[in-house]
Tab-separated table of C-alpha atoms in Angstrom:
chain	number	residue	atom	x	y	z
A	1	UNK	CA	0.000	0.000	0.000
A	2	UNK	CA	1.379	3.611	-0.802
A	3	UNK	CA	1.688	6.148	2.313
A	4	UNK	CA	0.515	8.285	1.101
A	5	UNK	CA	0.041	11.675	3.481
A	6	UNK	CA	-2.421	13.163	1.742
A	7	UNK	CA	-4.865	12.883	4.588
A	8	UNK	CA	-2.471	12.917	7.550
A	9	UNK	CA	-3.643	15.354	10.282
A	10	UNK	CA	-6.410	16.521	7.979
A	11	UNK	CA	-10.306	15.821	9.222
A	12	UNK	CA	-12.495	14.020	7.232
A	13	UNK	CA	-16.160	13.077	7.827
A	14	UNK	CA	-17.164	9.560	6.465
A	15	UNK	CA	-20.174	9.688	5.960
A	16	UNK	CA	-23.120	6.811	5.583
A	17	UNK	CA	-21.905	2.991	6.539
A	18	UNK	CA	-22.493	-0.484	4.988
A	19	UNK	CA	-18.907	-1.948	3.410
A	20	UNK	CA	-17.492	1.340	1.670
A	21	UNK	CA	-17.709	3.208	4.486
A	22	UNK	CA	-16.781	0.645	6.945
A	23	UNK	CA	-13.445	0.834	4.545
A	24	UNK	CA	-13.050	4.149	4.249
A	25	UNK	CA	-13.323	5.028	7.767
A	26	UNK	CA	-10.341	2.012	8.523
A	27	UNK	CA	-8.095	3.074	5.736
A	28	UNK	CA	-8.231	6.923	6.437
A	29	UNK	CA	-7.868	5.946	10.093
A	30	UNK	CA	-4.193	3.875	8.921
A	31	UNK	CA	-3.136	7.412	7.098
A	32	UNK	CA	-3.448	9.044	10.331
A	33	UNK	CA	-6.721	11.219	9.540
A	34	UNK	CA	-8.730	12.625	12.191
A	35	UNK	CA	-12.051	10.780	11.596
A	36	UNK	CA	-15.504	11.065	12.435
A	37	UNK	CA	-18.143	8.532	11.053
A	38	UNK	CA	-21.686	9.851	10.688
A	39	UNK	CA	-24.587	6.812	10.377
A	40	UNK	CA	-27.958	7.082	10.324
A	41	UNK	CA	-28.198	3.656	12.186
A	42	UNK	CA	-28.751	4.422	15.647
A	43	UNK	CA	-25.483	2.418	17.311
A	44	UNK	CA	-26.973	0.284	19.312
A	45	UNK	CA	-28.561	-1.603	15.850
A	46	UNK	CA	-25.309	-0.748	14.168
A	47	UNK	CA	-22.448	-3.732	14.652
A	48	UNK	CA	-20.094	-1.980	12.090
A	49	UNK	CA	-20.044	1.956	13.755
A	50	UNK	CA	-19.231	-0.145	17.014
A	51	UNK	CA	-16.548	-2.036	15.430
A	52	UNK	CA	-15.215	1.712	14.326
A	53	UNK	CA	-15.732	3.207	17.883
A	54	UNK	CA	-13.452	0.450	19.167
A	55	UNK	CA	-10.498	1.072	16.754
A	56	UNK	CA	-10.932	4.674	18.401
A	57	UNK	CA	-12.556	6.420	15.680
A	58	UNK	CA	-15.128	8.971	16.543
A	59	UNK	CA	-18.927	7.562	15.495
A	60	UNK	CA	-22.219	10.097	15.450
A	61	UNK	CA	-24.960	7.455	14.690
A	62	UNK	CA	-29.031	7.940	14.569
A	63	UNK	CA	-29.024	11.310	12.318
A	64	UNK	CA	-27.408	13.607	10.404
A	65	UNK	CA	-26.489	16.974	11.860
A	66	UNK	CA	-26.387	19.543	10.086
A	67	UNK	CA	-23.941	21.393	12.212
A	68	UNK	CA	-21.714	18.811	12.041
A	69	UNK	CA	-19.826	20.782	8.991
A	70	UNK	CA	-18.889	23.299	11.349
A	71	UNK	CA	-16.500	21.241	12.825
A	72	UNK	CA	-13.653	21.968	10.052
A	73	UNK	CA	-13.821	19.130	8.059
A	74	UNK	CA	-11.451	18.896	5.425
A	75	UNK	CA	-13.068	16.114	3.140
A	76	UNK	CA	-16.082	14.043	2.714
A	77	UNK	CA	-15.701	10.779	2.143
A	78	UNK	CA	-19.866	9.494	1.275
A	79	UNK	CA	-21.372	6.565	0.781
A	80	UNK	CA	-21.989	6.618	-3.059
A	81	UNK	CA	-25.833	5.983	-2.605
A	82	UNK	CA	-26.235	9.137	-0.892
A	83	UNK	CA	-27.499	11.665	-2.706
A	84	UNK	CA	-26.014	15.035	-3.508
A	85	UNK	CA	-29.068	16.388	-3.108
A	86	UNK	CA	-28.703	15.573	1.042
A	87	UNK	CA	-28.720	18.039	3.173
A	88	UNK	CA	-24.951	17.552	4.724
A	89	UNK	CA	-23.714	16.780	1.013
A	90	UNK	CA	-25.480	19.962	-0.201
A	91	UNK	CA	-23.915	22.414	2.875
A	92	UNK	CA	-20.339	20.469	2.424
A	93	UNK	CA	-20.246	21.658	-1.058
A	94	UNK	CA	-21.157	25.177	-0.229
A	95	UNK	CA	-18.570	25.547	1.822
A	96	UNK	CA	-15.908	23.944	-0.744
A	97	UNK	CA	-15.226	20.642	0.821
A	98	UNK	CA	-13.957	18.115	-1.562
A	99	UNK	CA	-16.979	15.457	-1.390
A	100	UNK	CA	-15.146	11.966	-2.293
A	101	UNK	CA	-15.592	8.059	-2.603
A	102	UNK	CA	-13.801	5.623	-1.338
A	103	UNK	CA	-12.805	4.571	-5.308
A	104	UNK	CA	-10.405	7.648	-5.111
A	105	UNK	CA	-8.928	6.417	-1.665
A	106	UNK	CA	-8.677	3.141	-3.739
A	107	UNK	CA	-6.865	4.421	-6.453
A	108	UNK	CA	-4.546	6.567	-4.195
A	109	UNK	CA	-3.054	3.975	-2.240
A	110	UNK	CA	-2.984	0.692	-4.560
A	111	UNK	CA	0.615	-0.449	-6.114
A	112	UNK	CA	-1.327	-2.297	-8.388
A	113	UNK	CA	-2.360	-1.102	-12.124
A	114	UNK	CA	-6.479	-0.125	-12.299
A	115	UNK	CA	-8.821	-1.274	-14.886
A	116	UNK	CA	-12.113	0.372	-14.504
A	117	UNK	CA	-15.349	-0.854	-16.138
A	118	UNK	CA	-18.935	1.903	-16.024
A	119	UNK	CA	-21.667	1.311	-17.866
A	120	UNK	CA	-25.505	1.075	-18.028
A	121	UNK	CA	-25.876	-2.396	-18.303
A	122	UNK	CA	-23.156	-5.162	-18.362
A	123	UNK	CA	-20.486	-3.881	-16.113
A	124	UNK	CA	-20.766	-6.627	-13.448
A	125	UNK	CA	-20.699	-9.376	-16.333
A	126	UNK	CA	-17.853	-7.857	-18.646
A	127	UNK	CA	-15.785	-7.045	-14.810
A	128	UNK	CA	-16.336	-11.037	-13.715
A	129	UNK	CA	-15.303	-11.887	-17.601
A	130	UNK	CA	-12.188	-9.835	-17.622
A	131	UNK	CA	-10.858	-11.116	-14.521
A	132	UNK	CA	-11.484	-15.331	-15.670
A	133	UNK	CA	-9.537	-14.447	-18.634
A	134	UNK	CA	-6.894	-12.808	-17.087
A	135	UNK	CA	-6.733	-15.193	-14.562
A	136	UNK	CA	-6.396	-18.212	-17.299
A	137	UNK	CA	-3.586	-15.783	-18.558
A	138	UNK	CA	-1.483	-15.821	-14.930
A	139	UNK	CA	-1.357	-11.972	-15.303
A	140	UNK	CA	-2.377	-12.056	-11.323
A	141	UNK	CA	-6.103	-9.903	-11.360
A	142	UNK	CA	-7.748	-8.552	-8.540
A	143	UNK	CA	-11.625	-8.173	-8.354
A	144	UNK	CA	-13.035	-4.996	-6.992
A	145	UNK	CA	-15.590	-2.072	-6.701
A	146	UNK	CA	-19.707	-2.365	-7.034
A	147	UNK	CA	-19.258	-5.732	-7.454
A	148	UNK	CA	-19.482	-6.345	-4.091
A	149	UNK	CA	-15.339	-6.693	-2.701
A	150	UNK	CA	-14.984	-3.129	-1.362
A	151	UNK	CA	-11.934	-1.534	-3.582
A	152	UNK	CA	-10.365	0.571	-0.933
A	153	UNK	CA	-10.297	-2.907	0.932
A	154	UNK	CA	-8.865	-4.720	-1.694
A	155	UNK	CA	-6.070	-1.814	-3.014
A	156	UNK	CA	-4.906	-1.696	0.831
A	157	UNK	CA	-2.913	-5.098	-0.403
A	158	UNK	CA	-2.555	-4.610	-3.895
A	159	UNK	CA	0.580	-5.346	-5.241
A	160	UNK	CA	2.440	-3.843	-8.292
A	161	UNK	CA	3.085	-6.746	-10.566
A	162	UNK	CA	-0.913	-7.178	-10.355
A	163	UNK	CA	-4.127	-6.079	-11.876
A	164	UNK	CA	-7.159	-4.188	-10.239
A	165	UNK	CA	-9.881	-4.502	-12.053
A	166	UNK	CA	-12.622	-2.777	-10.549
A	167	UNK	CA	-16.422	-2.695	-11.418
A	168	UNK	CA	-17.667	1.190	-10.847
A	169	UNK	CA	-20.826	3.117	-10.688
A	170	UNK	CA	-21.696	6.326	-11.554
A	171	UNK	CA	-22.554	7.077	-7.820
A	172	UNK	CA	-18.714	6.564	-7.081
A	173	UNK	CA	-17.624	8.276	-10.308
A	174	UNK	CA	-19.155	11.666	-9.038
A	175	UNK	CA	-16.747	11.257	-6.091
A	176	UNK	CA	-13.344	11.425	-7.782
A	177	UNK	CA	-10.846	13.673	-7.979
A	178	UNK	CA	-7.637	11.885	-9.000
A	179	UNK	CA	-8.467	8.891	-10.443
A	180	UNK	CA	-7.111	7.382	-13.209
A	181	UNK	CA	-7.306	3.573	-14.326
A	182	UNK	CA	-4.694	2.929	-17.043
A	183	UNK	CA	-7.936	0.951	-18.973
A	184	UNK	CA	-11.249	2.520	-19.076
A	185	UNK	CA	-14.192	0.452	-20.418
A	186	UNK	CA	-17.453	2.024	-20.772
A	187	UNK	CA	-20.014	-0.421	-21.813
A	188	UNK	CA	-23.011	1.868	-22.830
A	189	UNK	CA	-25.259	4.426	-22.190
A	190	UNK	CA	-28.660	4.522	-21.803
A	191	UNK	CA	-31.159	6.604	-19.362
A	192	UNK	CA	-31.267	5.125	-15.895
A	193	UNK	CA	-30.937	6.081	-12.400
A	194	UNK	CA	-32.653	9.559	-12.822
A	195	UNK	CA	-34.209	9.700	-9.483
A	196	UNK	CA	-30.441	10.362	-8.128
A	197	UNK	CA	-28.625	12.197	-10.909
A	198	UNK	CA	-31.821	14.533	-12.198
A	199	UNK	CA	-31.104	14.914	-15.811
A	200	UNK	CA	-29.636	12.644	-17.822
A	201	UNK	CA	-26.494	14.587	-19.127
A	202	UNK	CA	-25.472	14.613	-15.348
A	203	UNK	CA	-25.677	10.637	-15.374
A	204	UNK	CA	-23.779	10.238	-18.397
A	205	UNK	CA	-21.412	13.252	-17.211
A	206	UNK	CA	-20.696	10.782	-14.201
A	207	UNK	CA	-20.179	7.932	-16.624
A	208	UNK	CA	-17.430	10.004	-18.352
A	209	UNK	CA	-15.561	10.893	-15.116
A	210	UNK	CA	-13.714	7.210	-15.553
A	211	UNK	CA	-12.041	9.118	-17.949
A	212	UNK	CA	-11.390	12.851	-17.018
A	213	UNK	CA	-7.854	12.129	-15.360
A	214	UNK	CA	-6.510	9.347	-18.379
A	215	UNK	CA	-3.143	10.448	-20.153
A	216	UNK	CA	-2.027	9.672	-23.370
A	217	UNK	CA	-0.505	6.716	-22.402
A	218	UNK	CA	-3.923	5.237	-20.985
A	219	UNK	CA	-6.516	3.323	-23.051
A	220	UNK	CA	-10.566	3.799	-23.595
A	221	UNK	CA	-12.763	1.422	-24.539
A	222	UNK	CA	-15.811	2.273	-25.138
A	223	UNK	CA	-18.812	1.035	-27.505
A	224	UNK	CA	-18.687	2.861	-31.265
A	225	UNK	CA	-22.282	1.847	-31.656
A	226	UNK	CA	-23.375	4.770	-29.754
A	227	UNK	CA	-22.925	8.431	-30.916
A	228	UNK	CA	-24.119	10.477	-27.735
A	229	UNK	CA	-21.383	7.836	-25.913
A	230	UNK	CA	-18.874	8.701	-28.301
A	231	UNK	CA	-19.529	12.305	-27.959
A	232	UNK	CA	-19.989	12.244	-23.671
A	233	UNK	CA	-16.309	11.287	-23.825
A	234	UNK	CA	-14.822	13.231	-26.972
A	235	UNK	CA	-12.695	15.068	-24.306
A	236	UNK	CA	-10.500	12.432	-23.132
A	237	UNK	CA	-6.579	12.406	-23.992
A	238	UNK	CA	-6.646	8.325	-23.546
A	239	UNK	CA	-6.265	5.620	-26.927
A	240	UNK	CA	-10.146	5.088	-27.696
A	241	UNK	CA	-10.387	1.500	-28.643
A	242	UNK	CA	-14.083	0.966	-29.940
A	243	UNK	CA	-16.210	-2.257	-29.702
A	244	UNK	CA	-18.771	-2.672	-32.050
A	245	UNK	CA	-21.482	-5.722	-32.596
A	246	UNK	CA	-22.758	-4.444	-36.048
A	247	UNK	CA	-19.847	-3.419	-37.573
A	248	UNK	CA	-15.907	-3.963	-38.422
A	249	UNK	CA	-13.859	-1.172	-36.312
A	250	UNK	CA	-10.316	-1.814	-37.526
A	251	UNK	CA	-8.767	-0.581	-34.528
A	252	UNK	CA	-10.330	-2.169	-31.846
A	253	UNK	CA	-12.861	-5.717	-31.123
A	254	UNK	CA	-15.496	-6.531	-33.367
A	255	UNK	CA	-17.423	-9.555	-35.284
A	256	UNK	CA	-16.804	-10.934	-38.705
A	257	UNK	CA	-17.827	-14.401	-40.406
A	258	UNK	CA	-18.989	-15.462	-37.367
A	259	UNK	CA	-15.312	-15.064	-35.396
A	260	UNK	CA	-14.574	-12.387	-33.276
A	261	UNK	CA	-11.739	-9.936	-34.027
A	262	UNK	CA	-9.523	-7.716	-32.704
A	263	UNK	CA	-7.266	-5.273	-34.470
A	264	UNK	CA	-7.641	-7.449	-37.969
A	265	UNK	CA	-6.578	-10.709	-35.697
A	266	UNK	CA	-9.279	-13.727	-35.392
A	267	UNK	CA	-9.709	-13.960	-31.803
A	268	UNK	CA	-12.155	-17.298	-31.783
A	269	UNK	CA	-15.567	-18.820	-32.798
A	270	UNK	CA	-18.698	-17.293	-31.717
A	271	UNK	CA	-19.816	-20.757	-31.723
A	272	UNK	CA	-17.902	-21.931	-28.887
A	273	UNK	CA	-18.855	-18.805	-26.574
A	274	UNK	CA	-21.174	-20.168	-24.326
A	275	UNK	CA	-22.560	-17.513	-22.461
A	276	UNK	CA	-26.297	-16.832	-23.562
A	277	UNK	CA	-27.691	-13.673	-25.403
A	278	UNK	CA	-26.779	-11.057	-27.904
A	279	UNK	CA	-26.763	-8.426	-25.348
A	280	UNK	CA	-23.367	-10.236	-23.925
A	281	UNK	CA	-21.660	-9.874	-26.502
A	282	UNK	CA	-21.230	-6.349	-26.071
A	283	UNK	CA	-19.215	-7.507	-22.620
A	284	UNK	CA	-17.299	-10.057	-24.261
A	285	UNK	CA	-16.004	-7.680	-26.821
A	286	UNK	CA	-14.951	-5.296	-24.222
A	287	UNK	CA	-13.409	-8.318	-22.535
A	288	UNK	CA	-11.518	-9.211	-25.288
A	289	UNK	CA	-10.062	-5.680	-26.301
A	290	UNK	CA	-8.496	-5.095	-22.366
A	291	UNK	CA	-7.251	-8.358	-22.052
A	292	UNK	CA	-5.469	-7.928	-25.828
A	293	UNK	CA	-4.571	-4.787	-24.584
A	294	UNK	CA	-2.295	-6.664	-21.951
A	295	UNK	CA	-1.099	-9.199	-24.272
A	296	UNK	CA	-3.168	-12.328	-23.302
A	297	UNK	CA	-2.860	-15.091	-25.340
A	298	UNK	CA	-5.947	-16.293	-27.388
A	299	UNK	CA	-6.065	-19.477	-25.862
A	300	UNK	CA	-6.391	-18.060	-22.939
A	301	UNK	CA	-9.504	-15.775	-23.974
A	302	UNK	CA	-11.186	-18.347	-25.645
A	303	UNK	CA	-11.074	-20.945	-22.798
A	304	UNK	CA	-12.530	-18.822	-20.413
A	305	UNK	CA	-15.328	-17.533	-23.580
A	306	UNK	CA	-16.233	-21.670	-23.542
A	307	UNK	CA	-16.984	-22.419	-20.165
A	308	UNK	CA	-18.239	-18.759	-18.548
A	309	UNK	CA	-21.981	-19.097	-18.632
A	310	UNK	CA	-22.492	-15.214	-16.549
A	311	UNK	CA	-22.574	-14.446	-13.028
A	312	UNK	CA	-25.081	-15.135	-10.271
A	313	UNK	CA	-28.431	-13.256	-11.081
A	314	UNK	CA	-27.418	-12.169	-14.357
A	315	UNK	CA	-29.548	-14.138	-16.567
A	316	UNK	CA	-28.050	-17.041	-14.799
A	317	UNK	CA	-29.267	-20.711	-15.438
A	318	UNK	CA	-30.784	-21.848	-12.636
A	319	UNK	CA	-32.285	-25.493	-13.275
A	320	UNK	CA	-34.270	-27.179	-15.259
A	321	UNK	CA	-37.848	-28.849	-14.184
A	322	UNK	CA	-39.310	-31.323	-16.051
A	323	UNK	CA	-38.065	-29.870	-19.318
A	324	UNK	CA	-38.953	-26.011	-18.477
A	325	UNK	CA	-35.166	-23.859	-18.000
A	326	UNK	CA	-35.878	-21.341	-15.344
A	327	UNK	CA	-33.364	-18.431	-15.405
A	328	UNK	CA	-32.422	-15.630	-12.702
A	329	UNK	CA	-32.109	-12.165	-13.938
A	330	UNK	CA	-33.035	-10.502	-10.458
A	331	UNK	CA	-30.105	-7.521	-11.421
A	332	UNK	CA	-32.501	-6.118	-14.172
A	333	UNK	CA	-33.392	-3.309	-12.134
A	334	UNK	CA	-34.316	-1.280	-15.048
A	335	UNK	CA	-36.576	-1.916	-18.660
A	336	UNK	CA	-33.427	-1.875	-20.656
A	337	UNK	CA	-31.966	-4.768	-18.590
A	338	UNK	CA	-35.575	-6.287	-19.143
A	339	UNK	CA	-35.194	-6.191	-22.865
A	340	UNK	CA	-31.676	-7.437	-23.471
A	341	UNK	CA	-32.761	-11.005	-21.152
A	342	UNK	CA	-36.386	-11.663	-23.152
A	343	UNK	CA	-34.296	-10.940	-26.589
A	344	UNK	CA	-31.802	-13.729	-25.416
A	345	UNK	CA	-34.811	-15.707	-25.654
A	346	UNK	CA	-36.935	-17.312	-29.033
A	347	UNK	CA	-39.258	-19.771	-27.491
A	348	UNK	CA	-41.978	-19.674	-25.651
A	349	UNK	CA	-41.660	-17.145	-22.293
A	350	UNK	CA	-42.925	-17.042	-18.574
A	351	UNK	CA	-42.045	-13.277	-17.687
A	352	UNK	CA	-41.696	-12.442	-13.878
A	353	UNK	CA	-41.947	-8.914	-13.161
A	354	UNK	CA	-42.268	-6.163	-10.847
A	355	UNK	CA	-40.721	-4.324	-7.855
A	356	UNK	CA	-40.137	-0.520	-6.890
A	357	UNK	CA	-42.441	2.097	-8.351
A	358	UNK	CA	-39.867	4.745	-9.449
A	359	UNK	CA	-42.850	6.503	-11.422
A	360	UNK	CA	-41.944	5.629	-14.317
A	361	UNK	CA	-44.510	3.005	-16.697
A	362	UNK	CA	-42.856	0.196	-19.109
A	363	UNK	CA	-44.143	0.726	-22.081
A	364	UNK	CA	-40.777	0.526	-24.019
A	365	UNK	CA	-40.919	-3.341	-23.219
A	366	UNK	CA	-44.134	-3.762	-25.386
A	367	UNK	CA	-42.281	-4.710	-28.591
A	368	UNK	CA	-39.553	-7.099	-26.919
A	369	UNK	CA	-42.883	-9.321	-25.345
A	370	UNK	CA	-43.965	-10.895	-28.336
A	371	UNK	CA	-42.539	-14.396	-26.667
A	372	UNK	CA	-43.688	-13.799	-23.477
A	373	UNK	CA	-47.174	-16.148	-23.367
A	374	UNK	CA	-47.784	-15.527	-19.246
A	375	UNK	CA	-46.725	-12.589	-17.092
A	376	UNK	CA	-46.509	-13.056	-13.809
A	377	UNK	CA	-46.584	-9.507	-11.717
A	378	UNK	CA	-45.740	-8.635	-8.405
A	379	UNK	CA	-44.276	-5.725	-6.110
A	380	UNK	CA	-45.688	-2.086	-6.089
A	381	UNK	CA	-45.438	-1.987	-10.140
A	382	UNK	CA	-47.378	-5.132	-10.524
A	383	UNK	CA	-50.676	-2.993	-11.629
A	384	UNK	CA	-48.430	-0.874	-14.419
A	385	UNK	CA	-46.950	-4.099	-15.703
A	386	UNK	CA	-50.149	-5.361	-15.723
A	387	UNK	CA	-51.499	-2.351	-18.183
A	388	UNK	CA	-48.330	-3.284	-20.307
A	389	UNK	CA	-48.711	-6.675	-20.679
A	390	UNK	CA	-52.400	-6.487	-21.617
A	391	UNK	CA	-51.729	-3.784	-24.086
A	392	UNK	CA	-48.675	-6.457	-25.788
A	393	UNK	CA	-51.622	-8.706	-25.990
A	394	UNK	CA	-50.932	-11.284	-23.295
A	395	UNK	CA	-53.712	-13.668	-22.417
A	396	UNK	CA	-52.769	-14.880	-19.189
A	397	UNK	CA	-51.915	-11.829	-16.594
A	398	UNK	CA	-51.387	-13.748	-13.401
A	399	UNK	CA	-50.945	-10.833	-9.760
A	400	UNK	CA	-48.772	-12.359	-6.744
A	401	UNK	CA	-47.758	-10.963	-3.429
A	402	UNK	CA	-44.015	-11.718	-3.784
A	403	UNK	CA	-41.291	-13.869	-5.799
A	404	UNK	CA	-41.703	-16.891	-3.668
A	405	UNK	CA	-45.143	-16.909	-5.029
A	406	UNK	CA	-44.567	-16.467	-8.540
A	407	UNK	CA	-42.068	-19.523	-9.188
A	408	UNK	CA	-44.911	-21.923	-8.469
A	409	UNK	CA	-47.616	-19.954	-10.083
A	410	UNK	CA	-45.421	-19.887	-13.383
A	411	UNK	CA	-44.853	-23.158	-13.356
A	412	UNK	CA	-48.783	-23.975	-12.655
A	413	UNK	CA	-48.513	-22.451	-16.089
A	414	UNK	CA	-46.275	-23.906	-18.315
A	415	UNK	CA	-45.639	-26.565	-20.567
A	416	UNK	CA	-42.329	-28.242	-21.657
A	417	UNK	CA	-40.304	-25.957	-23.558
A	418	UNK	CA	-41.082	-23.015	-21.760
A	419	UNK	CA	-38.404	-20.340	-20.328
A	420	UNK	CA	-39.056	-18.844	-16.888
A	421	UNK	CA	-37.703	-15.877	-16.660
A	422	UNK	CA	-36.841	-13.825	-13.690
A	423	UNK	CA	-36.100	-10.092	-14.526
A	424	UNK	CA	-38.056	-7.885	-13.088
A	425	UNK	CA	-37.101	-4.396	-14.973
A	426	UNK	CA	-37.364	-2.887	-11.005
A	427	UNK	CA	-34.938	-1.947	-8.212
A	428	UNK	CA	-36.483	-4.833	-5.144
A	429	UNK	CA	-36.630	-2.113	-2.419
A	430	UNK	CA	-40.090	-2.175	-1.999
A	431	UNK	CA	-39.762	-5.688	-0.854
A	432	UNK	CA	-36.435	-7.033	-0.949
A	433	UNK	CA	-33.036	-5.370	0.712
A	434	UNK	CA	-31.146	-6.465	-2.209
A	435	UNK	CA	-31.791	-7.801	-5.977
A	436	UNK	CA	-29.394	-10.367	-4.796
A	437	UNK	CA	-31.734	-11.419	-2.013
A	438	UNK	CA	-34.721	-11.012	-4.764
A	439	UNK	CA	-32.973	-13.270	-6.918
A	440	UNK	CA	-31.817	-15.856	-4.194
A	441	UNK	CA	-35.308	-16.627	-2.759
A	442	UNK	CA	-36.685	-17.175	-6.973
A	443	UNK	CA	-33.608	-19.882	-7.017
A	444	UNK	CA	-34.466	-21.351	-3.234
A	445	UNK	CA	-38.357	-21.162	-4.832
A	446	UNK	CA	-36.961	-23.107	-7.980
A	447	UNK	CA	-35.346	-25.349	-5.783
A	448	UNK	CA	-38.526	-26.071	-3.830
A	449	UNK	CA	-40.799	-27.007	-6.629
């Protein structure tokens, strides 16, 4: 880990909990920063501000006071799911205090090299990709960021000969200031999240951050089949590297007679890749350009593209029942994740749906249902997905109370050769702490048929 002394002496507010902050708060506490940890977990229900407290750092759980900024903080450090429109965030950037996340303290102090991979949709799958191949390779990866291994965690032991590559949102991209991966990947772009950024030009602005400190020694990858992406990052002084899945980009990865290329070199078959949809191979492409960017050899990339079949709740293959395939897409938290998992998909499809009501209506799934025979609701959008499937002209429109219930009701109403699909194109807060604890009760459900 590099000293660095950045933060020595200097007082920082960590504010919000849960794994980042829990890391954040440790890590600044090693660099000798005077700091104060601010939950809203009163700390009597709150294991991990105790756990703080008794390395000797100063916790103020159950609120957040507003006067607390008049104690001279030097920097924020946030959890990136709070919102900049929050009160504290709002009065720390009035006054000029750099509001960070712990990705920044990440990059600061790791030895090791950073690839970072953004995105709409894909980031978790192309992140978990890269790593298997480099992995075959021996080039020594690490696994980090909103993939779930906290990144200032994992950089604390990073060493130089290895590889950080670290999955980021754009919640943790508004809180940089230095950072700088030496490979950028930005997957696409679409509208999402607009409850937290407002507009979408700040959303994609956050996307482009992962580039904003890249020399001209760094590399961007980035997906040529999208103008407005191309244009959110026409700023950057990295090596663009494009991806495309429609057409031949001679300087970066694309598909040709059925083979997938990079720089004018045949890569492999698309008929041994093994991991399902078209929407994938968007992420394999971007995949394939970092790892040729570090010199991986073929074999290497297409052993890994022949056995990696996606990552937990991803459109994940969960079993199959008496010739019906029942598949876990709980991480479609939005319509466009929605779409790419039923166009994986030509047979015959049993859609489950539903979750948070962000006030938005789903519509824009009406032409990618033609497949779908049964739809199976639930959640506080069940009554809006309801309005959609009847207007895509589904027969059978089936209301439950939760997941659990809609495994056996879907199966109740299938026949052999049916998909059931999991993906509910909503965030599970109205039900669920997690989509990963959505998804885990549909498999336990699967499992209990």
């Amino acid at each position: 880990m590099k000293k660095i002394t950045k933060f020595k002496h200097k007082k920082v507010l960590v504010l919000g909990l849960a794994k980042s902050g829990v890391s954040a708060a440790s890590l600044l506490h090693k660099l000798e920063a005077f700091v104060t940890v601010n939950d809203q977990k009163p700390l009597a229900e709150n294991p991990e501000a105790q756990g703080l407290l008794q390395e000797g750092i100063k916790v103020i759980c159950g609120s957040h006071p507003i006067e607390l900024l008049d104690e001279g903080f030097e920097y924020v450090v946030k959890n990136p799911g709070i919102p900049y429109h929050n009160p504290l965030i709002k009065r720390a950037l009035e006054k000029d205090i750099p509001v960070l996340t712990e990705v920044e303290l990440a990059y600061l102090v790791s030895e090791a090299e950073m690839i970072g991979i953004t995105g709409t949709n894909g980031k978790t799958t192309t992140t978990t990709l890269l790593y298997e191949i480099l992995n075959e390779d021996r080039q020594q990866p690490l696994i980090a960021g909103n993939i779930g291994t906290v990144a200032s965690e994992v950089a604390q032991t990073a060493k130089k000969d290895e590889k950080m590559v670290v999955e980021l949102s754009s919640f943790q991209l508004m809180g940089i200031d230095e950072f700088s991966p030496h490979i950028a990947i930005i997957t696409n772009l679409y509208d999402a999240h607009l409850d937290y950024h407002g507009t979408i030009g700040e959303y994609w602005n956050a996307k482009a951050n992962i580039t904003k400190n890249q020399t001209e020694e760094d590399y961007l990858i980035i997906n040529h089949d999208q103008e407005h992406l191309r244009d959110s990052v026409s700023f950057t002084k990295a090596s663009i590297i494009p991806f495309s899945t429609t057409q031949v980009v001679k300087e970066g990865a694309y598909i040709k007679d059925d083979a997938i290329y990079f720089k004018h070199e045949r890569i492999g078959e698309l008929a041994s890749v093994v991991l399902p949809g078209a929407h994938n191979l968007e992420n394999i492409l971007c995949a394939v350009a970092a790892s040729k960017l570090y010199g991986v050899a073929n074999d290497s990339i297409t052993n890994v593209l022949g056995t990696f079949t996606g990552v937990k709740h991803r459109t994940q293959f969960v079993k199959e029942v008496n010739d019906r395939k029942f598949y876990n897409d709980s991480k479609a938290t939005n319509s466009l994740a929605t779409k790419s998992a039923l166009n994986a998909f030509n047979g015959p499809t049993i859609l489950l749906a539903g979750g948070l009501d962000r006030g938005n209506d789903f519509d824009d799934l009406i032409p990618h249902l033609k497949n779908v025979k049964v739809l199976i609701t639930f959640g506080e959008t069940a009554d809006k997905l309801q309005t959609t499937g009847q207007k895509a002209g589904i027969q059978t429109i089936i209301r439950v109370d939760n997941v659990e219930k809609a495994v056996p009701a879907a199966y109740e109403n299938s026949q052999a050769g049916d998909v059931i699909l999991l993906s509910p194109a909503c965030a599970s807060w109205d039900q669920y702490r997690t989509f990963e604890e959505r998804g885990d009760i549909f498999i336990k459900a699967v499992h209990n048929l």
